[in-house]
Amino acid sequence: MNYAKTNPDLAILAVNTFVKDAADRNPLIRALAVRTMGCIRVDRIVEYLCVPLRKCLKDDDPYVRKTAAICVAKMYDIDPEMVMEQGFVDSLRDLICDSNPTVVANAVAAISEIASISGNPKVFVITSSFLQKLLAALNECNEWGQVFILDALASYEPRDAREAEVIIERVTPRLQHANSAVVMSAVKVIMRYMAIIDDDSVLRTLSRKMAPPLVTLLSAEPEIQYVALRNINLIVQRAPQILAHEIKVFFCKYNDPIYVKMEKLEIMIKLVSEKNIEQVLLEFKEYAQEVDVDFVRKSVRAIGRCALKLERAAERCINKLLDLIHTKVNYVVQEAIIVIKDIFRKYPNRYESIIATVRRRPWFCCGCNCCNGKKTT
């Protein structure tokens, strides 16, 4: 597996041994033989792999079958035409109805990857019989198998709202899983099916169930937090009511990495409302006094975006911006002036009285190059 790329001719010499081992009495040897042949990325080895792979896909031992299923995806990456001609994709479809949940999960992973590589979604179409097998395997396979199955379910088109509710009911327990990937995959399925459900009471119940696991993800490592926040950002764009009452969990901590802070700012702006605007503005004002210049600038811009989003809160936002101007910190003042300009455009003839306050400030260059380097207000 390591030296096949540099010595393909020598790798071919070992094929006969692998083919022989693929018929060994020990299922572990059979599985390892097929896996090794699939990992040797040499074009000429594919023709030798077909016969043992076909046998292993129908092997009595589930470990051999699950290994062979993944091997089909690797083989497709080397020679797609041969995989289609030999009917290995059909064999994968048969494995989706296998009695072993791990085999089902590996078959789903392999056929999903083939559909992705080929760009043809018709390669893997979930039928009603497949659906029941996937839902049954979901409770029994390991965490990564659950991720593959949930991702496959996210592409399924339910017949009606009732079927969508049944699938969501089977998927909802995955929200309590310890693995964050399983949680996010379950959220993706639920979000996908919520668009089909018309019952407001069901939607409210689902929103309440989804909020706690999403909040829990924010107590993980910064890298996991970042991925979770990127997904939450998309979720609140589509369904802000899910986390409407959880805005405090997105307040930045002093030891948060800058990339986490930036994502939290974006989510806070999307969740801000007239009920929580006061506490959000206090947070943004605090952030505008931190050390990181980029974060400070974005915090000042966030105050302006709140003013543009909530007309009734615009005056409070302007007052906070004026407070920041009084700090006399150059980059804070520069950003605040630019933000106030946008507010003037949004609400003309309404807040011009603050211009006199701004003009009393010391002269400075705002950095926009409109003055060719001359000092201006």
Tab-separated table of C-alpha atoms in Angstrom:
chain	number	residue	atom	x	y	z
A	1	MET	CA	0.000	0.000	0.000
A	2	ASN	CA	2.862	2.404	0.764
A	3	TYR	CA	5.198	1.625	-2.119
A	4	ALA	CA	2.748	0.749	-4.899
A	5	LYS	CA	2.817	4.295	-6.322
A	6	THR	CA	6.590	4.325	-6.671
A	7	ASN	CA	6.941	0.678	-7.728
A	8	PRO	CA	3.728	-0.300	-9.563
A	9	ASP	CA	5.397	-3.193	-11.387
A	10	LEU	CA	6.494	-4.802	-8.148
A	11	ALA	CA	3.016	-4.310	-6.673
A	12	ILE	CA	1.511	-6.313	-9.537
A	13	LEU	CA	3.726	-9.262	-8.599
A	14	ALA	CA	1.952	-9.505	-5.241
A	15	VAL	CA	-1.532	-9.721	-6.772
A	16	ASN	CA	-1.635	-13.506	-6.915
A	17	THR	CA	-0.987	-13.662	-3.184
A	18	PHE	CA	-3.824	-11.241	-2.483
A	19	VAL	CA	-6.226	-13.131	-4.739
A	20	LYS	CA	-5.354	-16.346	-2.926
A	21	ASP	CA	-5.826	-14.697	0.481
A	22	ALA	CA	-9.236	-13.377	-0.624
A	23	ALA	CA	-10.399	-17.009	-0.554
A	24	ASP	CA	-8.795	-17.824	2.817
A	25	ARG	CA	-10.797	-19.637	5.499
A	26	ASN	CA	-10.193	-16.799	7.970
A	27	PRO	CA	-12.646	-13.904	7.348
A	28	LEU	CA	-10.139	-11.381	8.702
A	29	ILE	CA	-7.582	-12.462	6.071
A	30	ARG	CA	-10.212	-12.280	3.325
A	31	ALA	CA	-11.211	-8.766	4.322
A	32	LEU	CA	-7.631	-7.517	4.636
A	33	ALA	CA	-6.724	-8.984	1.247
A	34	VAL	CA	-9.562	-7.147	-0.505
A	35	ARG	CA	-8.881	-3.927	1.422
A	36	THR	CA	-5.187	-4.024	0.509
A	37	MET	CA	-5.919	-4.587	-3.174
A	38	GLY	CA	-8.364	-1.685	-3.118
A	39	CYS	CA	-5.760	0.600	-1.521
A	40	ILE	CA	-3.092	-0.218	-4.115
A	41	ARG	CA	-3.886	2.577	-6.570
A	42	VAL	CA	-2.530	0.963	-9.723
A	43	ASP	CA	-4.759	0.795	-12.792
A	44	ARG	CA	-3.690	-2.693	-13.834
A	45	ILE	CA	-4.659	-4.202	-10.486
A	46	VAL	CA	-8.366	-3.437	-10.994
A	47	GLU	CA	-8.960	-6.332	-13.409
A	48	TYR	CA	-7.504	-8.765	-10.858
A	49	LEU	CA	-9.681	-7.296	-8.099
A	50	CYS	CA	-13.067	-7.839	-9.774
A	51	VAL	CA	-13.492	-11.557	-9.067
A	52	PRO	CA	-12.424	-11.593	-5.389
A	53	LEU	CA	-14.379	-8.369	-4.733
A	54	ARG	CA	-17.578	-9.834	-6.172
A	55	LYS	CA	-17.204	-12.885	-3.923
A	56	CYS	CA	-16.496	-10.771	-0.835
A	57	LEU	CA	-19.581	-8.607	-1.441
A	58	LYS	CA	-21.622	-11.815	-0.948
A	59	ASP	CA	-19.451	-13.280	1.796
A	60	ASP	CA	-21.091	-14.948	4.808
A	61	ASP	CA	-19.106	-12.826	7.264
A	62	PRO	CA	-20.371	-9.215	7.782
A	63	TYR	CA	-16.841	-7.894	8.402
A	64	VAL	CA	-15.825	-9.032	4.928
A	65	ARG	CA	-18.946	-7.537	3.347
A	66	LYS	CA	-18.517	-4.142	5.003
A	67	THR	CA	-14.854	-4.008	3.938
A	68	ALA	CA	-15.769	-4.977	0.371
A	69	ALA	CA	-18.409	-2.231	0.242
A	70	ILE	CA	-15.806	0.455	0.944
A	71	CYS	CA	-13.488	-1.190	-1.551
A	72	VAL	CA	-16.064	-0.610	-4.322
A	73	ALA	CA	-15.860	3.158	-3.750
A	74	LYS	CA	-12.052	3.037	-3.919
A	75	MET	CA	-12.223	0.961	-7.069
A	76	TYR	CA	-14.668	3.460	-8.633
A	77	ASP	CA	-12.157	6.244	-8.027
A	78	ILE	CA	-9.587	4.286	-10.093
A	79	ASP	CA	-11.811	2.917	-12.887
A	80	PRO	CA	-15.450	4.158	-12.861
A	81	GLU	CA	-16.429	2.477	-16.104
A	82	MET	CA	-15.419	-0.989	-14.960
A	83	VAL	CA	-17.325	-0.618	-11.686
A	84	MET	CA	-20.503	0.256	-13.574
A	85	GLU	CA	-19.996	-2.486	-16.175
A	86	GLN	CA	-19.361	-5.171	-13.552
A	87	GLY	CA	-22.533	-4.240	-11.641
A	88	PHE	CA	-20.820	-3.396	-8.359
A	89	VAL	CA	-23.141	-0.427	-7.774
A	90	ASP	CA	-26.120	-2.802	-7.904
A	91	SER	CA	-24.347	-5.010	-5.387
A	92	LEU	CA	-24.028	-2.007	-3.064
A	93	ARG	CA	-27.760	-1.380	-3.373
A	94	ASP	CA	-28.352	-4.974	-2.335
A	95	LEU	CA	-26.117	-4.476	0.718
A	96	ILE	CA	-28.328	-1.598	1.880
A	97	CYS	CA	-30.901	-4.290	2.693
A	98	ASP	CA	-28.298	-6.325	4.610
A	99	SER	CA	-29.137	-7.632	8.071
A	100	ASN	CA	-25.975	-6.158	9.620
A	101	PRO	CA	-26.214	-2.407	10.415
A	102	THR	CA	-22.486	-1.804	9.900
A	103	VAL	CA	-22.680	-3.326	6.432
A	104	VAL	CA	-25.661	-1.077	5.656
A	105	ALA	CA	-23.762	2.021	6.842
A	106	ASN	CA	-20.666	1.176	4.773
A	107	ALA	CA	-22.793	0.467	1.703
A	108	VAL	CA	-24.513	3.846	2.112
A	109	ALA	CA	-21.138	5.576	2.537
A	110	ALA	CA	-19.721	3.914	-0.585
A	111	ILE	CA	-22.706	4.505	-2.856
A	112	SER	CA	-23.056	8.112	-1.617
A	113	GLU	CA	-19.415	8.757	-2.469
A	114	ILE	CA	-19.894	7.235	-5.921
A	115	ALA	CA	-22.951	9.444	-6.495
A	116	SER	CA	-20.927	12.477	-5.405
A	117	ILE	CA	-17.927	11.671	-7.611
A	118	SER	CA	-20.045	10.876	-10.663
A	119	GLY	CA	-22.265	13.934	-10.196
A	120	ASN	CA	-25.289	11.719	-10.825
A	121	PRO	CA	-27.752	11.718	-7.865
A	122	LYS	CA	-29.751	8.931	-9.540
A	123	VAL	CA	-26.999	6.495	-8.588
A	124	PHE	CA	-28.469	6.415	-5.086
A	125	VAL	CA	-32.214	6.938	-4.831
A	126	ILE	CA	-33.781	6.052	-1.465
A	127	THR	CA	-36.918	3.987	-1.938
A	128	SER	CA	-39.469	3.118	0.761
A	129	SER	CA	-37.798	-0.269	1.346
A	130	PHE	CA	-34.376	1.371	1.648
A	131	LEU	CA	-35.849	3.953	4.025
A	132	GLN	CA	-36.998	1.361	6.548
A	133	LYS	CA	-33.626	-0.409	6.431
A	134	LEU	CA	-31.773	2.863	6.991
A	135	LEU	CA	-33.968	3.831	9.935
A	136	ALA	CA	-33.545	0.370	11.465
A	137	ALA	CA	-29.758	0.446	11.052
A	138	LEU	CA	-29.570	3.967	12.486
A	139	ASN	CA	-30.108	2.740	16.047
A	140	GLU	CA	-27.547	-0.060	15.888
A	141	CYS	CA	-24.510	1.066	13.897
A	142	ASN	CA	-21.561	3.052	15.255
A	143	GLU	CA	-21.403	6.838	15.345
A	144	TRP	CA	-19.753	7.291	11.942
A	145	GLY	CA	-22.205	4.892	10.387
A	146	GLN	CA	-24.984	7.049	11.819
A	147	VAL	CA	-23.452	10.120	10.152
A	148	PHE	CA	-23.459	8.406	6.746
A	149	ILE	CA	-27.065	7.263	7.144
A	150	LEU	CA	-28.285	10.650	8.384
A	151	ASP	CA	-26.577	12.431	5.493
A	152	ALA	CA	-28.317	10.032	3.107
A	153	LEU	CA	-31.695	10.674	4.773
A	154	ALA	CA	-31.178	14.419	4.308
A	155	SER	CA	-31.382	13.896	0.543
A	156	TYR	CA	-34.636	11.893	0.740
A	157	GLU	CA	-37.891	13.519	-0.378
A	158	PRO	CA	-40.734	12.483	1.994
A	159	ARG	CA	-44.055	11.733	0.362
A	160	ASP	CA	-45.974	14.004	2.714
A	161	ALA	CA	-45.791	15.831	6.038
A	162	ARG	CA	-46.822	12.723	7.966
A	163	GLU	CA	-43.891	10.688	6.652
A	164	ALA	CA	-41.552	13.595	7.411
A	165	GLU	CA	-42.786	13.656	11.020
A	166	VAL	CA	-42.261	9.880	11.377
A	167	ILE	CA	-38.675	10.135	10.109
A	168	ILE	CA	-37.951	13.112	12.378
A	169	GLU	CA	-39.302	11.139	15.335
A	170	ARG	CA	-36.822	8.352	14.575
A	171	VAL	CA	-33.953	10.812	14.075
A	172	THR	CA	-34.575	13.085	17.096
A	173	PRO	CA	-32.821	10.793	19.669
A	174	ARG	CA	-29.573	11.398	17.764
A	175	LEU	CA	-29.654	14.997	19.021
A	176	GLN	CA	-28.511	13.675	22.405
A	177	HIS	CA	-25.482	11.876	20.961
A	178	ALA	CA	-22.018	12.596	22.376
A	179	ASN	CA	-20.485	12.919	18.903
A	180	SER	CA	-20.977	16.439	17.524
A	181	ALA	CA	-20.945	15.153	13.921
A	182	VAL	CA	-23.959	12.938	14.654
A	183	VAL	CA	-25.771	15.886	16.255
A	184	MET	CA	-25.150	18.181	13.288
A	185	SER	CA	-26.219	15.501	10.805
A	186	ALA	CA	-29.446	14.964	12.766
A	187	VAL	CA	-30.066	18.725	12.785
A	188	LYS	CA	-29.567	18.789	9.015
A	189	VAL	CA	-32.209	16.095	8.512
A	190	ILE	CA	-34.707	17.839	10.813
A	191	MET	CA	-34.136	21.241	9.196
A	192	ARG	CA	-34.581	19.670	5.772
A	193	TYR	CA	-37.932	18.091	6.710
A	194	MET	CA	-39.273	21.059	8.687
A	195	ALA	CA	-39.881	22.810	5.369
A	196	ILE	CA	-42.467	20.120	4.526
A	197	ILE	CA	-44.368	20.246	7.847
A	198	ASP	CA	-47.236	22.757	8.092
A	199	ASP	CA	-48.339	22.130	11.690
A	200	ASP	CA	-47.135	25.093	13.796
A	201	SER	CA	-47.303	23.146	17.068
A	202	VAL	CA	-45.010	20.440	15.655
A	203	LEU	CA	-42.580	23.074	14.387
A	204	ARG	CA	-42.482	24.787	17.787
A	205	THR	CA	-41.824	21.450	19.500
A	206	LEU	CA	-38.971	20.665	17.111
A	207	SER	CA	-37.485	24.125	17.630
A	208	ARG	CA	-37.451	23.572	21.398
A	209	LYS	CA	-35.781	20.175	20.978
A	210	MET	CA	-33.075	21.471	18.640
A	211	ALA	CA	-31.946	24.413	20.773
A	212	PRO	CA	-30.275	22.534	23.723
A	213	PRO	CA	-27.972	20.299	21.618
A	214	LEU	CA	-26.859	23.278	19.512
A	215	VAL	CA	-26.078	25.235	22.675
A	216	THR	CA	-24.161	22.253	24.105
A	217	LEU	CA	-21.843	22.249	21.079
A	218	LEU	CA	-20.596	25.691	22.135
A	219	SER	CA	-18.956	24.204	25.223
A	220	ALA	CA	-16.646	22.004	23.159
A	221	GLU	CA	-13.141	22.755	21.869
A	222	PRO	CA	-12.719	25.987	19.837
A	223	GLU	CA	-12.358	24.074	16.565
A	224	ILE	CA	-15.644	22.234	17.116
A	225	GLN	CA	-17.236	25.479	18.270
A	226	TYR	CA	-16.221	27.145	15.019
A	227	VAL	CA	-17.743	24.409	12.855
A	228	ALA	CA	-20.899	24.444	14.992
A	229	LEU	CA	-21.133	28.238	14.749
A	230	ARG	CA	-20.790	28.140	10.964
A	231	ASN	CA	-23.708	25.724	10.824
A	232	ILE	CA	-25.728	27.667	13.387
A	233	ASN	CA	-25.219	30.774	11.271
A	234	LEU	CA	-27.033	29.030	8.415
A	235	ILE	CA	-29.720	27.667	10.734
A	236	VAL	CA	-30.643	31.074	12.197
A	237	GLN	CA	-30.910	32.550	8.716
A	238	ARG	CA	-33.630	30.054	7.916
A	239	ALA	CA	-35.244	29.537	11.342
A	240	PRO	CA	-34.146	32.211	13.854
A	241	GLN	CA	-36.906	31.149	16.281
A	242	ILE	CA	-34.889	28.034	17.193
A	243	LEU	CA	-32.284	30.074	19.088
A	244	ALA	CA	-34.195	33.318	19.603
A	245	HIS	CA	-34.054	32.961	23.397
A	246	GLU	CA	-30.464	31.716	23.555
A	247	ILE	CA	-28.593	34.825	22.427
A	248	LYS	CA	-26.584	35.016	25.674
A	249	VAL	CA	-24.699	31.812	24.846
A	250	PHE	CA	-23.196	33.629	21.861
A	251	PHE	CA	-21.670	36.401	23.973
A	252	CYS	CA	-17.914	36.347	23.436
A	253	LYS	CA	-15.623	35.132	26.206
A	254	TYR	CA	-12.258	36.736	26.877
A	255	ASN	CA	-10.377	33.543	25.936
A	256	ASP	CA	-12.316	32.776	22.728
A	257	PRO	CA	-10.112	32.608	19.615
A	258	ILE	CA	-10.694	35.478	17.204
A	259	TYR	CA	-12.296	33.213	14.574
A	260	VAL	CA	-14.878	32.077	17.151
A	261	LYS	CA	-15.581	35.652	18.220
A	262	MET	CA	-16.187	36.738	14.626
A	263	GLU	CA	-18.735	33.984	14.068
A	264	LYS	CA	-20.503	34.766	17.337
A	265	LEU	CA	-20.834	38.405	16.275
A	266	GLU	CA	-22.554	37.401	13.039
A	267	ILE	CA	-25.026	35.167	14.855
A	268	MET	CA	-25.792	37.820	17.477
A	269	ILE	CA	-26.642	40.299	14.726
A	270	LYS	CA	-29.051	37.804	13.182
A	271	LEU	CA	-30.718	37.035	16.536
A	272	VAL	CA	-30.981	40.611	17.799
A	273	SER	CA	-34.522	41.869	18.426
A	274	GLU	CA	-36.242	44.718	20.223
A	275	LYS	CA	-36.441	42.529	23.348
A	276	ASN	CA	-32.708	41.921	23.644
A	277	ILE	CA	-31.219	44.932	21.843
A	278	GLU	CA	-30.133	46.685	25.074
A	279	GLN	CA	-27.975	43.845	26.369
A	280	VAL	CA	-26.588	43.178	22.883
A	281	LEU	CA	-25.544	46.830	22.493
A	282	LEU	CA	-23.815	46.731	25.868
A	283	GLU	CA	-21.866	43.669	24.692
A	284	PHE	CA	-20.890	45.287	21.399
A	285	LYS	CA	-19.739	48.410	23.232
A	286	GLU	CA	-17.522	46.248	25.443
A	287	TYR	CA	-16.086	44.464	22.426
A	288	ALA	CA	-15.303	47.834	20.804
A	289	GLN	CA	-12.862	48.538	23.636
A	290	GLU	CA	-10.796	45.373	23.211
A	291	VAL	CA	-7.268	45.095	21.866
A	292	ASP	CA	-7.760	43.274	18.546
A	293	VAL	CA	-8.313	46.015	15.944
A	294	ASP	CA	-10.197	43.827	13.432
A	295	PHE	CA	-12.564	42.569	16.120
A	296	VAL	CA	-13.118	46.124	17.383
A	297	ARG	CA	-13.943	47.360	13.880
A	298	LYS	CA	-16.382	44.529	13.323
A	299	SER	CA	-18.022	45.189	16.694
A	300	VAL	CA	-18.590	48.835	15.765
A	301	ARG	CA	-20.028	47.756	12.423
A	302	ALA	CA	-22.290	45.329	14.296
A	303	ILE	CA	-23.865	48.232	16.191
A	304	GLY	CA	-24.617	49.915	12.867
A	305	ARG	CA	-26.134	46.746	11.442
A	306	CYS	CA	-28.435	46.521	14.458
A	307	ALA	CA	-29.596	50.083	13.748
A	308	LEU	CA	-30.293	49.198	10.122
A	309	LYS	CA	-32.174	46.053	11.154
A	310	LEU	CA	-34.296	47.531	13.988
A	311	GLU	CA	-35.704	50.947	13.198
A	312	ARG	CA	-37.035	51.541	16.722
A	313	ALA	CA	-33.617	50.834	18.214
A	314	ALA	CA	-31.701	53.057	15.794
A	315	GLU	CA	-31.461	55.978	18.217
A	316	ARG	CA	-30.040	53.782	20.974
A	317	CYS	CA	-27.472	52.426	18.511
A	318	ILE	CA	-26.449	55.957	17.523
A	319	ASN	CA	-26.012	56.915	21.178
A	320	LYS	CA	-23.668	53.963	21.643
A	321	LEU	CA	-21.723	55.026	18.547
A	322	LEU	CA	-21.402	58.563	19.918
A	323	ASP	CA	-20.069	57.133	23.175
A	324	LEU	CA	-17.436	55.283	21.164
A	325	ILE	CA	-16.519	58.452	19.282
A	326	HIS	CA	-15.846	60.106	22.642
A	327	THR	CA	-13.159	57.486	23.350
A	328	LYS	CA	-10.957	59.314	20.784
A	329	VAL	CA	-9.401	56.020	19.657
A	330	ASN	CA	-8.649	56.636	15.976
A	331	TYR	CA	-9.764	53.349	14.431
A	332	VAL	CA	-12.885	53.257	16.630
A	333	VAL	CA	-13.841	56.800	15.619
A	334	GLN	CA	-13.164	56.064	11.954
A	335	GLU	CA	-15.396	52.998	11.929
A	336	ALA	CA	-18.138	54.756	13.924
A	337	ILE	CA	-18.265	57.659	11.445
A	338	ILE	CA	-18.590	55.263	8.504
A	339	VAL	CA	-21.369	53.375	10.295
A	340	ILE	CA	-23.253	56.586	11.105
A	341	LYS	CA	-23.068	57.533	7.423
A	342	ASP	CA	-24.896	54.287	6.543
A	343	ILE	CA	-27.542	55.028	9.185
A	344	PHE	CA	-28.111	58.474	7.648
A	345	ARG	CA	-28.734	56.824	4.285
A	346	LYS	CA	-31.180	54.354	5.794
A	347	TYR	CA	-33.085	56.987	7.825
A	348	PRO	CA	-32.753	60.338	5.993
A	349	ASN	CA	-33.666	63.611	7.756
A	350	ARG	CA	-33.967	61.924	11.129
A	351	TYR	CA	-30.671	62.007	13.031
A	352	GLU	CA	-28.891	64.999	11.461
A	353	SER	CA	-28.693	66.663	14.867
A	354	ILE	CA	-25.727	64.477	15.767
A	355	ILE	CA	-23.661	65.963	12.936
A	356	ALA	CA	-22.843	68.931	15.169
A	357	THR	CA	-21.573	66.544	17.836
A	358	VAL	CA	-19.406	64.722	15.313
A	359	ARG	CA	-17.965	67.962	13.899
A	360	ARG	CA	-16.740	69.034	17.337
A	361	ARG	CA	-14.389	66.054	17.420
A	362	PRO	CA	-10.655	66.576	16.625
A	363	TRP	CA	-9.558	66.406	13.002
A	364	PHE	CA	-8.487	63.003	11.766
A	365	CYS	CA	-8.093	60.963	8.590
A	366	CYS	CA	-10.810	58.340	8.202
A	367	GLY	CA	-8.628	56.193	5.939
A	368	CYS	CA	-11.050	56.058	3.018
A	369	ASN	CA	-8.663	57.978	0.669
A	370	CYS	CA	-11.449	60.340	-0.337
A	371	CYS	CA	-9.394	63.293	0.888
A	372	ASN	CA	-6.108	62.250	-0.730
A	373	GLY	CA	-4.444	62.046	2.681
A	374	LYS	CA	-5.655	65.427	3.954
A	375	LYS	CA	-7.224	65.550	7.393
A	376	THR	CA	-10.988	65.648	7.379
A	377	THR	CA	-14.037	64.927	9.471
